[in-house]
Amino acid sequence: MNIPEHFQINSKGHLEVSGCDTVELAKRFGTPLYVLDETRIRQNCRDYVAGLAEAYPDTQVCYAGKAFLCRAICCLMQQEGLGLDVVSGGELYTALKAGFPPDAIYFHGNNKSREELEIALQNGVGCLVIDGFYEIELLNELLAGKEKRQPVLLRLAPGVEAHTHVYTRTGQEDSKFGLAINGGQALQGVKAILNSPRLELLGFHAHIGSQIFDLASYEITAGILAGFMAEVRAETGFVAKVLNLGGGLGIRYTRDDKPLPVREAAKRTGQMVREVFSTLDYPRPKLVLEPGRSIVGDAGVTLYTIGNIKTIPGIRKYVMVDGGMADTPRVALYQAVYEAVIANKAGRPAEEVVTVAGKACESGDILIWDIPLAAPEPGDILAVFATGAYTYSMASNYNRLPRPAVVLVAEGQRELIVARETYEQIVANDLLPRRLCPQNERVVAEG
Ligand code: LLP
């Protein structure tokens, strides 16, 4: 395996990230452990901002919190000058509890609840991304009698099939997201918003999918959206001020993935949108992008301890780690492929092909099929790359496994940003009705 460019091998032959020895991190914080390289995250943020600004006059980069969110990350994004895309009351609450400026928050969701919308309105969320007629009605009701108009975008389904896994494709017409341009629902949505005295339509949003390498999908989307904007203007006189093209840029999980560097991809996206509008007689809107994976994905590495090793003669060798699908569900969900090394043998040749299995009670809990590793033994630390996005944020307590801790590293410094869950927290919400446990008064009393 070639180790990703921002990792090093130190004098002990250990894998190192931003000046921190991963074997020491595992010893200090325990495993499984998510490690995030702060330097890399900041670089990705800066590359987005700079790349877009090189190509387009008025831009905003919003971090899509669904990739990985906790309060420290909100603070980091604020420091980097990014906005934030949240998609639930929980993500919104996290941002507010981190002191993230509400006016830099875009609130998404295809079924926002009344309570979620109320929290957003009470806290002055900058922009709601409306996804359907139901939400327009709900907002009209919640905003009745209010002074201020609420800025909104309308999410569109542009009818673009991005080349990515079917579960991470969202722009096609048969989708639960957005209102379809074809067939006229989107135009109807625009009219409903324009008719509302309480809503201020800023413009449009589309997100075509995730882990996309072919930027042509964005060009096509921008063209369709610009065409729609021109149609809306002709029909209603409305001129959009904002065009939000969502996120989706792919990252390198394995050597077969060849994404453009972030700065280059951002610049090309800006250029494409600029060109689309230069052919139309339409004022160039502000361009918003919402990357998640390409901000935090390649900054992450997950550390596990190898335990049981089982060889099935003539078939395969299973190397088992102390985590798996509960902390990294993407393999079971999308057949995702990761690469890894043994952190304490990072300098040695990887000659033995094995299958890395998790510890969940489930045959499908395989982390990596057929990967060459350097003679794995119990007690070794396995480092799985490119796990910064959609791992912790999708983790579960399946088998009542506590969620791992998250540590942020930067030039030799390391800081815990999410503590490891404890067994006490695992049972914290369990209630013990006396009727069910009369035989154990003491346990019931201790609650
Ligand atoms: N904006 C919207 C409206 C989105 O729905 C998403 C992702 C993003 C931005 C950020 O996309 P990104 O830049 O991270 O690709 N769990 C899947 C990915 C689901 C993405 C959902 N929406 C996975 O692990 O591959």
XYZ file of N, CA, C and O in Angstrom, residues 156-165 168-172 181 205-226 243-250 260 265 268-270 272-273 276 287 289:
224
model
N -34.293 21.667 -5.639
C -34.783 21.166 -6.921
C -34.244 19.771 -7.192
O -33.138 19.420 -6.764
N -35.009 18.993 -7.932
C -34.512 17.715 -8.454
C -34.253 17.950 -9.934
O -35.187 18.042 -10.729
N -32.975 18.102 -10.301
C -32.684 18.520 -11.671
C -32.829 17.409 -12.703
O -32.793 17.677 -13.898
N -32.976 16.146 -12.234
C -33.072 15.041 -13.192
C -31.706 14.625 -13.719
O -31.573 14.199 -14.852
N -30.683 14.741 -12.849
C -29.324 14.344 -13.253
C -28.957 13.061 -12.514
O -29.122 12.967 -11.302
N -28.465 12.074 -13.269
C -28.049 10.817 -12.641
C -26.547 10.847 -12.454
O -25.790 10.620 -13.390
N -26.103 11.130 -11.246
C -24.662 11.176 -11.009
C -24.085 9.758 -11.020
O -24.774 8.800 -10.650
N -22.832 9.647 -11.436
C -22.199 8.328 -11.494
C -21.633 7.957 -10.142
O -20.474 8.154 -9.848
N -22.480 7.449 -9.287
C -22.019 7.036 -7.970
C -22.963 5.942 -7.471
O -23.905 5.563 -8.158
N -22.686 5.429 -6.284
C -23.505 4.353 -5.741
C -24.980 4.787 -5.691
O -25.280 5.938 -5.356
N -26.231 6.801 -2.831
C -25.712 8.151 -2.591
C -25.967 9.056 -3.799
O -25.309 10.046 -4.005
N -26.953 8.688 -4.594
C -27.359 9.460 -5.761
C -28.648 10.182 -5.401
O -29.584 9.569 -4.890
N -28.721 11.471 -5.627
C -29.905 12.176 -5.126
C -30.560 13.118 -6.136
O -31.617 13.660 -5.864
N -29.912 13.358 -7.264
C -30.435 14.388 -8.174
C -31.436 13.890 -9.197
O -32.030 14.669 -9.938
N -31.622 12.564 -9.266
C -32.504 12.025 -10.306
C -33.973 12.352 -10.007
O -34.311 12.712 -8.882
N -37.908 19.596 -11.695
C -38.041 20.675 -12.681
C -38.947 20.182 -13.816
O -39.899 20.860 -14.202
N -31.425 25.335 -4.810
C -30.443 24.357 -4.335
C -30.633 23.049 -5.075
O -31.754 22.655 -5.395
N -29.503 22.377 -5.333
C -29.572 20.994 -5.826
C -28.333 20.265 -5.321
O -27.261 20.856 -5.200
N -28.528 19.014 -4.976
C -27.389 18.169 -4.567
C -27.568 16.867 -5.328
O -28.555 16.163 -5.131
N -26.622 16.550 -6.198
C -26.877 15.426 -7.110
C -26.361 14.090 -6.597
O -26.706 13.046 -7.144
N -25.551 14.120 -5.545
C -25.063 12.852 -5.022
C -23.725 13.046 -4.345
O -23.265 14.168 -4.159
N -23.118 11.915 -3.988
C -21.924 11.967 -3.166
C -20.863 11.025 -3.726
O -21.199 10.038 -4.381
N -19.593 11.319 -3.426
C -18.438 10.555 -3.937
C -18.455 10.559 -5.480
O -18.400 9.538 -6.140
N -18.505 11.793 -6.003
C -18.561 12.000 -7.452
C -17.190 12.473 -7.938
O -16.578 13.362 -7.338
N -16.703 11.862 -9.012
C -15.397 12.258 -9.565
C -15.535 13.078 -10.841
O -14.661 13.837 -11.200
N -16.631 12.861 -11.542
C -16.794 13.475 -12.852
C -17.476 14.838 -12.707
O -18.691 14.909 -12.500
N -16.688 15.894 -12.831
C -17.246 17.231 -12.616
C -18.290 17.608 -13.671
O -19.056 18.557 -13.484
N -18.319 16.860 -14.771
C -19.308 17.155 -15.820
C -20.729 17.095 -15.251
O -21.614 17.840 -15.689
N -20.953 16.236 -14.244
C -22.296 16.152 -13.638
C -22.704 17.508 -13.062
O -23.874 17.887 -13.090
N -21.719 18.233 -12.506
C -22.027 19.551 -11.930
C -22.316 20.571 -13.028
O -23.166 21.443 -12.869
N -21.573 20.427 -14.118
C -21.771 21.371 -15.223
C -23.180 21.203 -15.786
O -23.896 22.173 -16.028
N -23.570 19.943 -15.941
C -24.911 19.664 -16.467
C -25.959 20.223 -15.496
O -26.919 20.887 -15.891
N -25.732 19.978 -14.216
C -26.693 20.462 -13.205
C -26.791 21.986 -13.235
O -27.898 22.555 -13.222
N -25.631 22.645 -13.280
C -25.633 24.114 -13.295
C -26.390 24.611 -14.527
O -27.164 25.579 -14.439
N -26.197 23.935 -15.659
C -26.888 24.330 -16.892
C -28.399 24.186 -16.735
O -29.168 25.082 -17.105
N -28.826 23.066 -16.162
C -30.270 22.831 -15.979
C -30.863 23.864 -15.022
O -31.931 24.438 -15.259
N -30.135 24.121 -13.930
C -30.644 25.081 -12.945
C -30.706 26.494 -13.531
O -31.669 27.231 -13.294
N -29.681 26.848 -14.296
C -29.674 28.186 -14.899
C -30.843 28.315 -15.882
O -31.513 29.358 -15.930
N -27.289 30.462 -5.871
C -27.338 29.134 -6.482
C -26.457 28.226 -5.631
O -25.241 28.431 -5.528
N -27.084 27.235 -5.003
C -26.353 26.320 -4.128
C -26.303 24.959 -4.820
O -27.330 24.327 -5.045
N -25.083 24.525 -5.157
C -24.941 23.268 -5.913
C -24.646 22.058 -5.033
O -24.228 21.009 -5.539
N -24.828 22.204 -3.706
C -24.662 21.067 -2.817
C -23.214 20.635 -2.695
O -22.283 21.398 -2.953
N -23.042 19.370 -2.293
C -21.681 18.844 -2.109
C -21.453 17.689 -3.060
O -22.013 17.668 -4.150
N -20.625 16.739 -2.646
C -20.518 15.508 -3.419
C -19.168 15.158 -3.995
O -19.000 14.057 -4.522
N -18.198 16.062 -3.909
C -16.905 15.754 -4.514
C -16.287 14.502 -3.873
O -16.263 14.368 -2.658
N -15.801 13.607 -4.722
C -15.249 12.333 -4.236
C -13.862 12.486 -3.645
O -13.141 13.441 -3.934
N -9.714 14.937 -8.331
C -8.928 16.146 -8.558
C -8.592 16.729 -7.192
O -9.386 16.610 -6.257
N -10.612 21.256 -8.160
C -12.025 20.917 -8.371
C -12.912 22.121 -8.093
O -13.862 22.410 -8.839
N -12.492 24.653 -10.923
C -13.194 24.250 -12.158
C -14.705 24.384 -12.009
O -15.404 24.762 -12.945
N -15.206 24.059 -10.833
C -16.660 24.201 -10.613
C -17.054 25.670 -10.774
O -18.037 25.998 -11.449
N -16.268 26.547 -10.170
C -16.534 27.982 -10.296
C -16.498 28.420 -11.755
O -17.383 29.158 -12.214
N -17.007 26.595 -14.417
C -18.133 26.026 -15.166
C -19.402 26.852 -14.940
O -20.135 27.145 -15.881
N -19.629 27.210 -13.688
C -20.853 27.962 -13.386
C -20.761 29.355 -14.025
O -21.734 29.868 -14.586
N -21.565 28.984 -17.652
C -23.002 28.757 -17.864
C -23.742 30.096 -17.858
O -24.573 30.372 -18.721
N -22.578 31.869 -5.602
C -22.430 30.414 -5.743
C -22.064 29.799 -4.397
O -21.060 30.156 -3.788
N -21.316 26.195 -2.259
C -21.045 24.746 -2.302
C -21.103 24.210 -0.881
O -20.800 24.931 0.074
